[in-house]
mmCIF file of C-alpha atoms and ligand atoms in Angstrom:
data_model
loop_
_atom_site.group_PDB
_atom_site.id
_atom_site.type_symbol
_atom_site.label_atom_id
_atom_site.label_comp_id
_atom_site.label_asym_id
_atom_site.label_seq_id
_atom_site.Cartn_x
_atom_site.Cartn_y
_atom_site.Cartn_z
ATOM 1 C CA MET A 170 112.904 44.898 61.902
ATOM 2 C CA LYS A 171 112.970 47.135 59.140
ATOM 3 C CA LYS A 172 112.790 51.105 59.115
ATOM 4 C CA THR A 173 109.360 52.338 58.811
ATOM 5 C CA LEU A 174 109.633 55.674 56.854
ATOM 6 C CA VAL A 175 107.367 58.412 58.007
ATOM 7 C CA LEU A 176 106.313 60.564 55.202
ATOM 8 C CA LYS A 177 104.524 63.923 56.369
ATOM 9 C CA VAL A 178 102.197 65.195 53.595
ATOM 10 C CA ASP A 179 99.727 67.944 53.119
ATOM 11 C CA LEU A 180 96.152 66.908 53.733
ATOM 12 C CA GLN A 181 94.782 68.933 50.681
ATOM 13 C CA GLU A 182 97.755 68.786 48.297
ATOM 14 C CA PRO A 183 100.014 65.878 49.234
ATOM 15 C CA GLU A 184 103.430 66.247 47.850
ATOM 16 C CA ILE A 185 103.826 64.003 44.842
ATOM 17 C CA ASP A 186 107.346 63.111 45.395
ATOM 18 C CA LYS A 187 106.399 61.637 48.856
ATOM 19 C CA VAL A 188 103.257 59.862 47.371
ATOM 20 C CA ARG A 189 105.467 58.291 44.668
ATOM 21 C CA ILE A 190 107.893 56.752 47.267
ATOM 22 C CA ALA A 191 105.040 55.131 48.937
ATOM 23 C CA ALA A 192 103.372 54.169 45.684
ATOM 24 C CA GLU A 193 106.730 52.409 44.642
ATOM 25 C CA PHE A 194 106.412 50.411 47.885
ATOM 26 C CA ILE A 195 102.945 49.160 47.197
ATOM 27 C CA ARG A 196 103.973 48.102 43.547
ATOM 28 C CA LYS A 197 106.854 46.128 44.872
ATOM 29 C CA GLY A 198 104.496 44.183 47.115
ATOM 30 C CA GLY A 199 105.086 46.201 50.124
ATOM 31 C CA LEU A 200 102.884 47.689 52.881
ATOM 32 C CA VAL A 201 102.184 51.346 53.285
ATOM 33 C CA ALA A 202 99.730 52.903 56.036
ATOM 34 C CA PHE A 203 97.728 55.833 54.843
ATOM 35 C CA PRO A 204 95.110 58.339 56.084
ATOM 36 C CA THR A 205 91.696 58.086 54.833
ATOM 37 C CA GLU A 206 88.699 60.313 55.972
ATOM 38 C CA THR A 207 87.443 57.343 58.470
ATOM 39 C CA VAL A 208 90.820 55.882 59.921
ATOM 40 C CA TYR A 209 94.207 55.215 58.716
ATOM 41 C CA GLY A 210 94.426 52.143 56.575
ATOM 42 C CA LEU A 211 97.251 49.559 56.077
ATOM 43 C CA GLY A 212 97.488 49.065 52.323
ATOM 44 C CA ALA A 213 98.759 46.371 49.820
ATOM 45 C CA ASP A 214 98.354 45.622 46.270
ATOM 46 C CA ALA A 215 94.964 43.967 46.171
ATOM 47 C CA LEU A 216 95.829 42.150 43.031
ATOM 48 C CA ASN A 217 98.936 40.787 44.419
ATOM 49 C CA PRO A 218 98.238 37.633 46.473
ATOM 50 C CA GLU A 219 101.732 37.714 48.292
ATOM 51 C CA ALA A 220 101.570 41.346 49.312
ATOM 52 C CA VAL A 221 97.879 40.618 50.612
ATOM 53 C CA ARG A 222 99.254 37.647 52.666
ATOM 54 C CA THR A 223 102.012 39.692 54.068
ATOM 55 C CA LEU A 224 99.193 42.138 55.160
ATOM 56 C CA PHE A 225 97.396 39.646 57.013
ATOM 57 C CA LYS A 226 100.758 38.268 58.931
ATOM 58 C CA VAL A 227 101.800 41.789 59.888
ATOM 59 C CA LYS A 228 98.541 42.824 61.268
ATOM 60 C CA LYS A 229 98.190 39.555 62.746
ATOM 61 C CA ARG A 230 94.707 39.260 61.293
ATOM 62 C CA PRO A 231 92.514 35.973 61.036
ATOM 63 C CA LEU A 232 92.663 34.624 57.507
ATOM 64 C CA ASP A 233 88.745 34.510 57.590
ATOM 65 C CA ASN A 234 88.280 38.543 57.675
ATOM 66 C CA PRO A 235 88.908 39.930 54.357
ATOM 67 C CA PRO A 236 89.973 43.530 53.998
ATOM 68 C CA ILE A 237 88.245 46.441 52.018
ATOM 69 C CA VAL A 238 89.506 47.009 48.531
ATOM 70 C CA HIS A 239 89.991 50.774 47.918
ATOM 71 C CA VAL A 240 89.712 52.313 44.541
ATOM 72 C CA GLY A 241 90.752 55.702 42.987
ATOM 73 C CA HIS A 242 87.725 55.720 40.393
ATOM 74 C CA ALA A 243 84.200 54.516 40.672
ATOM 75 C CA LYS A 244 84.514 52.728 37.297
ATOM 76 C CA GLU A 245 87.167 50.363 38.869
ATOM 77 C CA VAL A 246 84.258 48.736 40.350
ATOM 78 C CA HIS A 247 83.517 46.936 37.002
ATOM 79 C CA ARG A 248 86.917 45.415 37.150
ATOM 80 C CA LEU A 249 86.721 43.989 40.593
ATOM 81 C CA ALA A 250 82.900 43.174 40.670
ATOM 82 C CA GLU A 251 80.748 40.910 38.443
ATOM 83 C CA GLU A 252 77.876 43.378 38.459
ATOM 84 C CA ALA A 253 76.758 46.677 40.127
ATOM 85 C CA SER A 254 72.886 46.987 40.238
ATOM 86 C CA PRO A 255 71.540 50.188 39.464
ATOM 87 C CA LYS A 256 70.890 50.619 43.216
ATOM 88 C CA ALA A 257 74.489 50.098 43.858
ATOM 89 C CA GLU A 258 75.327 52.592 40.926
ATOM 90 C CA SER A 259 73.245 55.118 42.585
ATOM 91 C CA LEU A 260 74.941 54.859 45.991
ATOM 92 C CA MET A 261 78.265 55.126 44.271
ATOM 93 C CA LYS A 262 77.058 58.492 42.630
ATOM 94 C CA THR A 263 75.681 59.733 45.939
ATOM 95 C CA PHE A 264 78.201 58.596 48.515
ATOM 96 C CA TRP A 265 81.401 58.230 46.651
ATOM 97 C CA PRO A 266 84.295 59.163 47.337
ATOM 98 C CA GLY A 267 83.069 58.755 50.928
ATOM 99 C CA PRO A 268 82.856 56.172 54.078
ATOM 100 C CA LEU A 269 80.550 53.620 52.462
ATOM 101 C CA THR A 270 81.734 50.297 51.530
ATOM 102 C CA LEU A 271 79.709 48.141 49.251
ATOM 103 C CA ILE A 272 79.680 44.262 49.185
ATOM 104 C CA LEU A 273 79.257 42.883 45.664
ATOM 105 C CA LYS A 274 79.805 39.752 43.718
ATOM 106 C CA ARG A 275 83.435 39.487 43.111
ATOM 107 C CA SER A 276 85.194 39.080 39.634
ATOM 108 C CA GLU A 277 87.713 36.652 38.585
ATOM 109 C CA ILE A 278 90.607 38.915 38.569
ATOM 110 C CA VAL A 279 90.467 39.135 42.387
ATOM 111 C CA PRO A 280 92.761 36.758 44.064
ATOM 112 C CA ASP A 281 91.081 34.524 46.480
ATOM 113 C CA VAL A 282 93.362 35.626 49.575
ATOM 114 C CA THR A 283 91.918 39.200 49.084
ATOM 115 C CA VAL A 284 88.482 38.009 49.626
ATOM 116 C CA CYS A 285 89.368 34.971 51.973
ATOM 117 C CA GLY A 286 87.773 32.788 49.422
ATOM 118 C CA LEU A 287 84.214 34.339 49.341
ATOM 119 C CA SER A 288 82.319 34.997 46.278
ATOM 120 C CA THR A 289 81.920 38.777 47.396
ATOM 121 C CA ILE A 290 84.165 41.815 47.598
ATOM 122 C CA ALA A 291 83.979 44.792 49.702
ATOM 123 C CA ILE A 292 84.923 47.992 47.655
ATOM 124 C CA ARG A 293 85.221 51.673 48.537
ATOM 125 C CA MET A 294 86.566 54.943 47.208
ATOM 126 C CA PRO A 295 87.810 57.170 50.070
ATOM 127 C CA ARG A 296 87.169 60.692 50.303
ATOM 128 C CA HIS A 297 90.752 61.763 51.062
ATOM 129 C CA ASN A 298 93.176 63.219 48.628
ATOM 130 C CA VAL A 299 96.268 61.497 50.326
ATOM 131 C CA ALA A 300 94.326 57.959 49.871
ATOM 132 C CA LEU A 301 93.230 58.752 46.381
ATOM 133 C CA ALA A 302 96.753 60.140 45.251
ATOM 134 C CA LEU A 303 98.210 57.025 46.623
ATOM 135 C CA ILE A 304 95.812 54.541 44.784
ATOM 136 C CA ARG A 305 96.392 56.517 41.596
ATOM 137 C CA GLU A 306 100.088 56.471 41.788
ATOM 138 C CA SER A 307 100.224 52.759 42.686
ATOM 139 C CA GLY A 308 98.055 52.128 39.664
ATOM 140 C CA CYS A 309 96.359 49.233 41.333
ATOM 141 C CA PRO A 310 93.375 48.692 43.861
ATOM 142 C CA ILE A 311 94.600 48.938 47.353
ATOM 143 C CA ALA A 312 93.424 46.224 49.999
ATOM 144 C CA ALA A 313 93.468 48.020 53.365
ATOM 145 C CA PRO A 314 92.139 46.942 56.623
ATOM 146 C CA SER A 315 92.589 49.555 59.401
ATOM 147 C CA ALA A 316 96.203 49.959 60.174
ATOM 148 C CA ASN A 317 96.050 48.399 63.925
ATOM 149 C CA LEU A 318 96.951 45.246 65.253
ATOM 150 C CA ALA A 319 94.011 43.003 64.904
ATOM 151 C CA GLY A 320 91.669 43.420 67.899
ATOM 152 C CA LYS A 321 93.066 46.881 68.959
ATOM 153 C CA PRO A 322 91.244 50.259 68.477
ATOM 154 C CA SER A 323 91.475 51.400 65.031
ATOM 155 C CA PRO A 324 94.125 54.185 64.527
ATOM 156 C CA THR A 325 93.166 57.721 63.712
ATOM 157 C CA THR A 326 96.803 59.155 63.791
ATOM 158 C CA ALA A 327 100.013 58.102 62.112
ATOM 159 C CA LYS A 328 101.352 57.903 65.988
ATOM 160 C CA HIS A 329 98.598 55.222 66.472
ATOM 161 C CA VAL A 330 99.918 53.262 63.356
ATOM 162 C CA LEU A 331 103.410 53.544 64.664
ATOM 163 C CA HIS A 332 102.590 52.204 67.965
ATOM 164 C CA ASP A 333 101.135 48.922 66.445
ATOM 165 C CA LEU A 334 103.236 48.482 63.613
ATOM 166 C CA ASP A 335 106.488 50.332 63.666
ATOM 167 C CA GLY A 336 109.197 48.420 62.209
ATOM 168 C CA ARG A 337 106.880 46.053 60.304
ATOM 169 C CA ILE A 338 105.669 48.035 57.324
ATOM 170 C CA GLU A 339 107.594 50.077 54.672
ATOM 171 C CA ALA A 340 106.098 53.278 55.227
ATOM 172 C CA VAL A 341 103.175 55.576 56.709
ATOM 173 C CA LEU A 342 101.923 58.633 54.973
ATOM 174 C CA ASP A 343 101.165 61.104 57.831
ATOM 175 C CA ALA A 344 98.628 63.816 57.077
ATOM 176 C CA GLY A 345 97.225 64.350 60.576
ATOM 177 C CA PRO A 346 94.283 63.022 62.458
ATOM 178 C CA ALA A 347 91.461 61.313 60.560
ATOM 179 C CA LEU A 348 88.145 63.430 60.164
ATOM 180 C CA ILE A 349 85.486 61.037 60.838
ATOM 181 C CA GLY A 350 87.152 58.693 63.225
ATOM 182 C CA VAL A 351 84.965 55.601 63.055
ATOM 183 C CA GLU A 352 85.384 53.403 59.812
ATOM 184 C CA SER A 353 83.085 53.090 56.766
ATOM 185 C CA THR A 354 79.591 51.754 56.739
ATOM 186 C CA VAL A 355 79.666 48.258 55.215
ATOM 187 C CA LEU A 356 76.527 47.576 53.095
ATOM 188 C CA ASP A 357 75.628 44.388 51.698
ATOM 189 C CA MET A 358 74.249 44.872 48.238
ATOM 190 C CA THR A 359 73.891 41.019 47.413
ATOM 191 C CA VAL A 360 70.835 40.887 49.256
ATOM 192 C CA ASP A 361 67.503 42.555 48.710
ATOM 193 C CA PRO A 362 66.889 45.054 50.495
ATOM 194 C CA PRO A 363 70.674 45.891 51.181
ATOM 195 C CA GLN A 364 71.724 45.226 54.535
ATOM 196 C CA ILE A 365 74.329 47.176 56.894
ATOM 197 C CA LEU A 366 76.627 44.701 58.278
ATOM 198 C CA ARG A 367 78.729 47.329 60.020
ATOM 199 C CA PRO A 368 77.494 50.858 60.840
ATOM 200 C CA GLY A 369 80.070 53.533 60.051
ATOM 201 C CA GLY A 370 80.740 57.002 58.657
ATOM 202 C CA THR A 371 77.630 56.968 56.298
ATOM 203 C CA SER A 372 74.393 57.034 58.608
ATOM 204 C CA TYR A 373 71.594 54.607 58.497
ATOM 205 C CA GLU A 374 69.277 57.754 58.213
ATOM 206 C CA ARG A 375 70.996 58.855 54.929
ATOM 207 C CA LEU A 376 71.068 55.349 53.265
ATOM 208 C CA LYS A 377 67.414 54.971 53.919
ATOM 209 C CA LYS A 378 66.626 58.220 52.343
ATOM 210 C CA ILE A 379 68.380 56.995 48.985
ATOM 211 C CA LEU A 380 67.237 53.398 49.250
ATOM 212 C CA GLY A 381 63.836 53.559 50.821
ATOM 213 C CA THR A 382 64.408 50.354 52.619
ATOM 214 C CA VAL A 383 67.585 49.177 54.096
ATOM 215 C CA LYS A 384 67.914 46.626 56.826
ATOM 216 C CA LEU A 385 70.264 46.592 59.880
ATOM 217 C CA HIS A 386 71.932 43.066 60.250
ATOM 218 C CA PRO A 387 71.375 42.106 63.934
ATOM 219 C CA ILE A 388 75.262 41.983 64.430
ATOM 220 C CA ALA A 389 75.284 45.962 63.403
ATOM 221 C CA VAL A 390 73.154 46.722 66.400
ATOM 222 C CA ALA A 391 73.734 43.892 68.659
ATOM 223 C CA ASP A 392 73.975 44.550 72.618
ATOM 224 C CA LYS A 393 75.055 40.935 73.315
ATOM 225 C CA GLU A 394 77.267 38.385 71.743
ATOM 226 C CA LEU A 395 75.367 36.766 69.024
ATOM 227 C CA THR A 396 75.822 33.377 67.225
ATOM 228 C CA VAL A 397 75.730 34.092 63.514
ATOM 229 C CA GLU A 398 74.474 30.814 61.927
ATOM 230 C CA LYS A 399 76.042 31.927 58.512
ATOM 231 C CA VAL A 400 78.620 34.316 58.983
ATOM 232 C CA ARG A 401 77.821 36.899 56.161
ATOM 233 C CA SER A 402 79.708 39.527 57.839
ATOM 234 C CA PRO A 403 83.161 37.764 58.386
ATOM 235 C CA GLY A 404 85.168 38.594 61.247
ATOM 236 C CA VAL A 405 82.353 39.508 63.545
ATOM 237 C CA LYS A 406 83.271 36.616 65.874
ATOM 238 C CA HIS A 407 86.651 37.915 66.615
ATOM 239 C CA LYS A 408 87.743 40.473 69.070
ATOM 240 C CA HIS A 409 87.318 43.982 68.146
ATOM 241 C CA TYR A 410 88.518 47.841 69.086
ATOM 242 C CA ALA A 411 89.544 46.572 72.420
ATOM 243 C CA PRO A 412 92.008 48.526 74.614
ATOM 244 C CA ASP A 413 94.143 46.717 76.961
ATOM 245 C CA ALA A 414 91.861 47.851 79.887
ATOM 246 C CA ASP A 415 88.626 46.036 80.500
ATOM 247 C CA VAL A 416 85.667 48.224 79.144
ATOM 248 C CA ILE A 417 82.175 48.509 80.714
ATOM 249 C CA VAL A 418 79.513 50.268 78.793
ATOM 250 C CA VAL A 419 76.720 52.031 80.794
ATOM 251 C CA GLU A 420 73.470 52.417 79.105
ATOM 252 C CA GLY A 421 70.039 53.997 79.724
ATOM 253 C CA LYS A 422 68.424 57.340 80.855
ATOM 254 C CA LEU A 423 71.154 60.047 81.272
ATOM 255 C CA SER A 424 70.408 60.679 84.965
ATOM 256 C CA ALA A 425 70.522 56.740 85.783
ATOM 257 C CA VAL A 426 73.760 56.407 83.792
ATOM 258 C CA VAL A 427 75.498 59.186 85.606
ATOM 259 C CA ASN A 428 74.771 57.391 88.970
ATOM 260 C CA LYS A 429 75.623 53.939 87.910
ATOM 261 C CA VAL A 430 78.915 55.130 86.428
ATOM 262 C CA LYS A 431 79.655 56.923 89.827
ATOM 263 C CA GLU A 432 78.757 53.599 91.688
ATOM 264 C CA LEU A 433 80.732 51.410 89.366
ATOM 265 C CA ALA A 434 83.730 53.841 89.544
ATOM 266 C CA GLU A 435 83.575 53.842 93.127
ATOM 267 C CA PHE A 436 83.421 50.142 93.477
ATOM 268 C CA TYR A 437 86.462 49.327 91.349
ATOM 269 C CA MET A 438 88.642 51.934 93.050
ATOM 270 C CA CYS A 439 87.695 50.340 96.398
ATOM 271 C CA LYS A 440 89.050 47.043 95.070
ATOM 272 C CA GLY A 441 92.219 48.670 94.119
ATOM 273 C CA SER A 442 91.832 49.013 90.301
ATOM 274 C CA ARG A 443 93.108 52.106 88.350
ATOM 275 C CA VAL A 444 89.936 53.243 87.094
ATOM 276 C CA GLY A 445 88.982 55.220 83.830
ATOM 277 C CA VAL A 446 85.699 57.087 83.106
ATOM 278 C CA LEU A 447 84.848 57.849 79.662
ATOM 279 C CA ALA A 448 82.251 60.610 79.847
ATOM 280 C CA THR A 449 80.996 63.618 77.988
ATOM 281 C CA ASP A 450 81.289 67.289 78.402
ATOM 282 C CA GLU A 451 77.910 67.397 80.094
ATOM 283 C CA THR A 452 78.715 64.752 82.707
ATOM 284 C CA VAL A 453 82.460 64.617 83.088
ATOM 285 C CA GLY A 454 82.325 67.084 86.190
ATOM 286 C CA HIS A 455 80.168 64.515 88.258
ATOM 287 C CA TYR A 456 82.697 61.976 88.399
ATOM 288 C CA LYS A 457 85.739 60.931 90.543
ATOM 289 C CA ALA A 458 88.278 58.487 89.175
ATOM 290 C CA ASP A 459 91.890 57.993 88.445
ATOM 291 C CA VAL A 460 91.564 59.165 84.939
ATOM 292 C CA MET A 461 88.500 61.072 83.399
ATOM 293 C CA LYS A 462 88.026 61.803 79.806
ATOM 294 C CA SER A 463 85.485 63.549 77.861
ATOM 295 C CA LEU A 464 84.472 62.360 74.268
ATOM 296 C CA GLY A 465 82.952 65.875 73.644
ATOM 297 C CA SER A 466 79.252 67.398 73.786
ATOM 298 C CA ARG A 467 76.373 64.629 73.715
ATOM 299 C CA HIS A 468 75.020 66.833 71.196
ATOM 300 C CA ASP A 469 77.967 66.642 68.714
ATOM 301 C CA LEU A 470 77.971 62.989 67.744
ATOM 302 C CA PRO A 471 80.807 63.605 64.935
ATOM 303 C CA ILE A 472 83.098 64.975 67.400
ATOM 304 C CA ILE A 473 82.477 62.073 69.765
ATOM 305 C CA ALA A 474 83.010 59.707 66.948
ATOM 306 C CA ARG A 475 86.409 61.588 66.102
ATOM 307 C CA ASN A 476 87.736 61.241 69.621
ATOM 308 C CA LEU A 477 86.457 57.598 70.319
ATOM 309 C CA PHE A 478 89.489 55.410 69.377
ATOM 310 C CA ASN A 479 92.112 58.170 70.416
ATOM 311 C CA LEU A 480 90.733 58.236 73.968
ATOM 312 C CA LEU A 481 90.465 54.400 74.421
ATOM 313 C CA ARG A 482 94.219 54.271 73.342
ATOM 314 C CA GLU A 483 95.025 57.193 75.815
ATOM 315 C CA PHE A 484 93.397 55.127 78.635
ATOM 316 C CA ASP A 485 96.055 52.334 77.812
ATOM 317 C CA LEU A 486 98.936 54.705 77.823
ATOM 318 C CA GLU A 487 97.736 55.954 81.256
ATOM 319 C CA GLY A 488 97.896 52.590 82.663
ATOM 320 C CA VAL A 489 94.167 52.206 83.505
ATOM 321 C CA ASP A 490 92.841 48.846 84.490
ATOM 322 C CA VAL A 491 88.948 49.338 83.827
ATOM 323 C CA ILE A 492 87.320 51.996 81.651
ATOM 324 C CA ILE A 493 83.761 52.717 82.489
ATOM 325 C CA ALA A 494 82.061 54.322 79.554
ATOM 326 C CA GLU A 495 78.632 56.121 79.101
ATOM 327 C CA GLY A 496 76.537 54.976 76.346
ATOM 328 C CA VAL A 497 75.667 57.835 73.737
ATOM 329 C CA PRO A 498 72.396 58.113 71.610
ATOM 330 C CA THR A 499 72.183 55.745 68.675
ATOM 331 C CA GLU A 500 71.273 58.038 65.915
ATOM 332 C CA GLY A 501 73.499 59.199 63.133
ATOM 333 C CA LEU A 502 77.107 58.511 63.838
ATOM 334 C CA GLY A 503 75.991 57.544 67.443
ATOM 335 C CA LEU A 504 75.202 54.086 66.022
ATOM 336 C CA ALA A 505 78.602 53.528 64.863
ATOM 337 C CA VAL A 506 79.979 54.820 67.915
ATOM 338 C CA MET A 507 77.820 52.403 70.181
ATOM 339 C CA ASN A 508 78.673 49.413 67.934
ATOM 340 C CA ARG A 509 82.582 49.953 68.571
ATOM 341 C CA LEU A 510 82.084 50.584 72.390
ATOM 342 C CA ARG A 511 79.907 47.564 73.007
ATOM 343 C CA LYS A 512 82.360 45.384 70.994
ATOM 344 C CA ALA A 513 85.381 46.755 72.859
ATOM 345 C CA SER A 514 83.597 45.857 75.934
ATOM 346 C CA GLY A 515 82.995 42.386 74.809
ATOM 347 C CA TYR A 516 79.466 43.202 75.300
ATOM 348 C CA LYS A 517 79.889 43.872 79.079
ATOM 349 C CA ILE A 518 77.052 46.363 79.200
ATOM 350 C CA VAL A 519 75.192 47.663 82.406
ATOM 351 C CA ARG A 520 71.679 48.920 82.037
ATOM 352 C CA ALA A 521 71.205 51.680 84.291
ATOM 353 C CA SER A 522 67.666 52.364 85.526
ATOM 354 C CA SER A 523 66.293 55.144 87.679
ATOM 355 C CA ASP A 524 64.315 52.765 90.231
HETATM 356 O O1 LIG B 601 86.801 52.935 57.131
HETATM 357 C C1 LIG B 601 87.175 51.853 56.803
HETATM 358 O O2 LIG B 601 86.435 51.039 56.387
HETATM 359 C C2 LIG B 601 88.679 51.481 57.130
HETATM 360 C C3 LIG B 601 89.557 52.432 56.203
HETATM 361 C C4 LIG B 601 90.792 52.051 56.207
HETATM 362 O O3 LIG B 601 89.139 52.298 54.822
HETATM 363 N N1 LIG B 601 88.854 50.117 56.835
HETATM 364 C C5 LIG B 601 88.439 49.208 57.539
HETATM 365 O O4 LIG B 601 88.726 48.008 57.281
HETATM 366 O O5 LIG B 601 87.739 49.407 58.603
HETATM 367 P P1 LIG B 601 88.624 46.552 58.162
HETATM 368 O O6 LIG B 601 89.213 45.454 57.145
HETATM 369 O O7 LIG B 601 89.193 46.838 59.226
HETATM 370 O O8 LIG B 601 87.317 46.212 57.958
HETATM 371 C C6 LIG B 601 86.640 45.731 56.871
HETATM 372 C C7 LIG B 601 85.115 45.268 57.102
HETATM 373 C C8 LIG B 601 85.125 44.061 58.284
HETATM 374 O O9 LIG B 601 84.059 44.339 58.842
HETATM 375 C C9 LIG B 601 84.933 42.892 57.230
HETATM 376 O O10 LIG B 601 84.395 41.887 57.718
HETATM 377 C C10 LIG B 601 84.146 43.491 56.105
HETATM 378 O O11 LIG B 601 84.571 44.857 56.219
HETATM 379 N N2 LIG B 601 84.010 42.576 54.931
HETATM 380 C C11 LIG B 601 85.131 42.758 54.009
HETATM 381 N N3 LIG B 601 84.881 42.032 53.007
HETATM 382 C C12 LIG B 601 83.517 41.571 53.221
HETATM 383 C C13 LIG B 601 82.666 40.774 52.514
HETATM 384 N N4 LIG B 601 83.097 40.076 51.238
HETATM 385 N N5 LIG B 601 81.503 40.419 52.861
HETATM 386 C C14 LIG B 601 80.960 41.046 53.979
HETATM 387 N N6 LIG B 601 81.917 41.651 54.988
HETATM 388 C C15 LIG B 601 83.286 41.900 54.410
HETATM 389 MG MG1 LIG B 602 89.529 46.961 61.370
#
């Protein structure tokens, strides 16, 4: 076990001496967790194959699921990618820095391990002063998957990072909770029309406005496990976002959802399970369970997104056996929230109907 250094930094104006300590670790091939606007990432020098190999090992990440490469300037894309189409350029202008990851054809300088041998690369420029300062001080693009153990809910605080990775990474830069709370949208620009492989912090609606046509890959909106003939979105077949507790998602019209959640909570409590209910402000008062938590108002999807992963982790800390979660509307950030919840449940989805 090594000692993981916790470096508290200011969100807006990160202290440069602390950022330099972290950057030095990255330059030497070490691993540093850092905040982005979406979730905390676990960073390694993207051009150092040994560092990226360590990254996979420490995260226990399967070797066929490449990380996102984070850049400090949009022009870095031209070094890492073979070409950026006019469409890609206009997305970069509109959405970077921000929660949008573009899949482009990779260039020769990218080590195979960083892209898991694929001919494409995932790139984004985060909208977070700490992340940008770290990338710029390190002087290299930073490969960073979310800083959780593979399969677990993504970390939205430094505490979550330490829970999963304390003693296994060099340092964590702690600038408080991540603002968006779900990961970036992954958009495949190697196909026409562009296709969303993972819904996230940049909504489908906003992308559609800029692109005209944008497709949602079936995986991005799946409400059951799909077999993907050609795995364009690597990693989709692996377990994701799952707390230790079992998760059941209840979807449908709100009044029917409330009744079904009540019924399931009672059923599992009668069986002797410790039951958690993941509700919303409007509904939480209706339930009786061992642990009840609200994601926020159903009318405030950004708040719901911000709270999601933290609450899933809290249920585990409170020793819950099963979490019964209400579905939320799939517009805006709700599409990303439902994608994560459905995956966390392993697609254990109950449809509530009023008859
Ligand atoms: O917001 C985020 O995106 C966070 C922060 C840290 O930036 N990062 C993140 O990374 O969520 P990760 O590694 O947990 O998720 C990366 C996603 C995975 O779904 C992976 O399959 C996909 O990007 N991906 C990476 N390279 C790809 C490629 N060449 N083609 C298609 N999908 C790719
Ligand atoms: Mg992840």
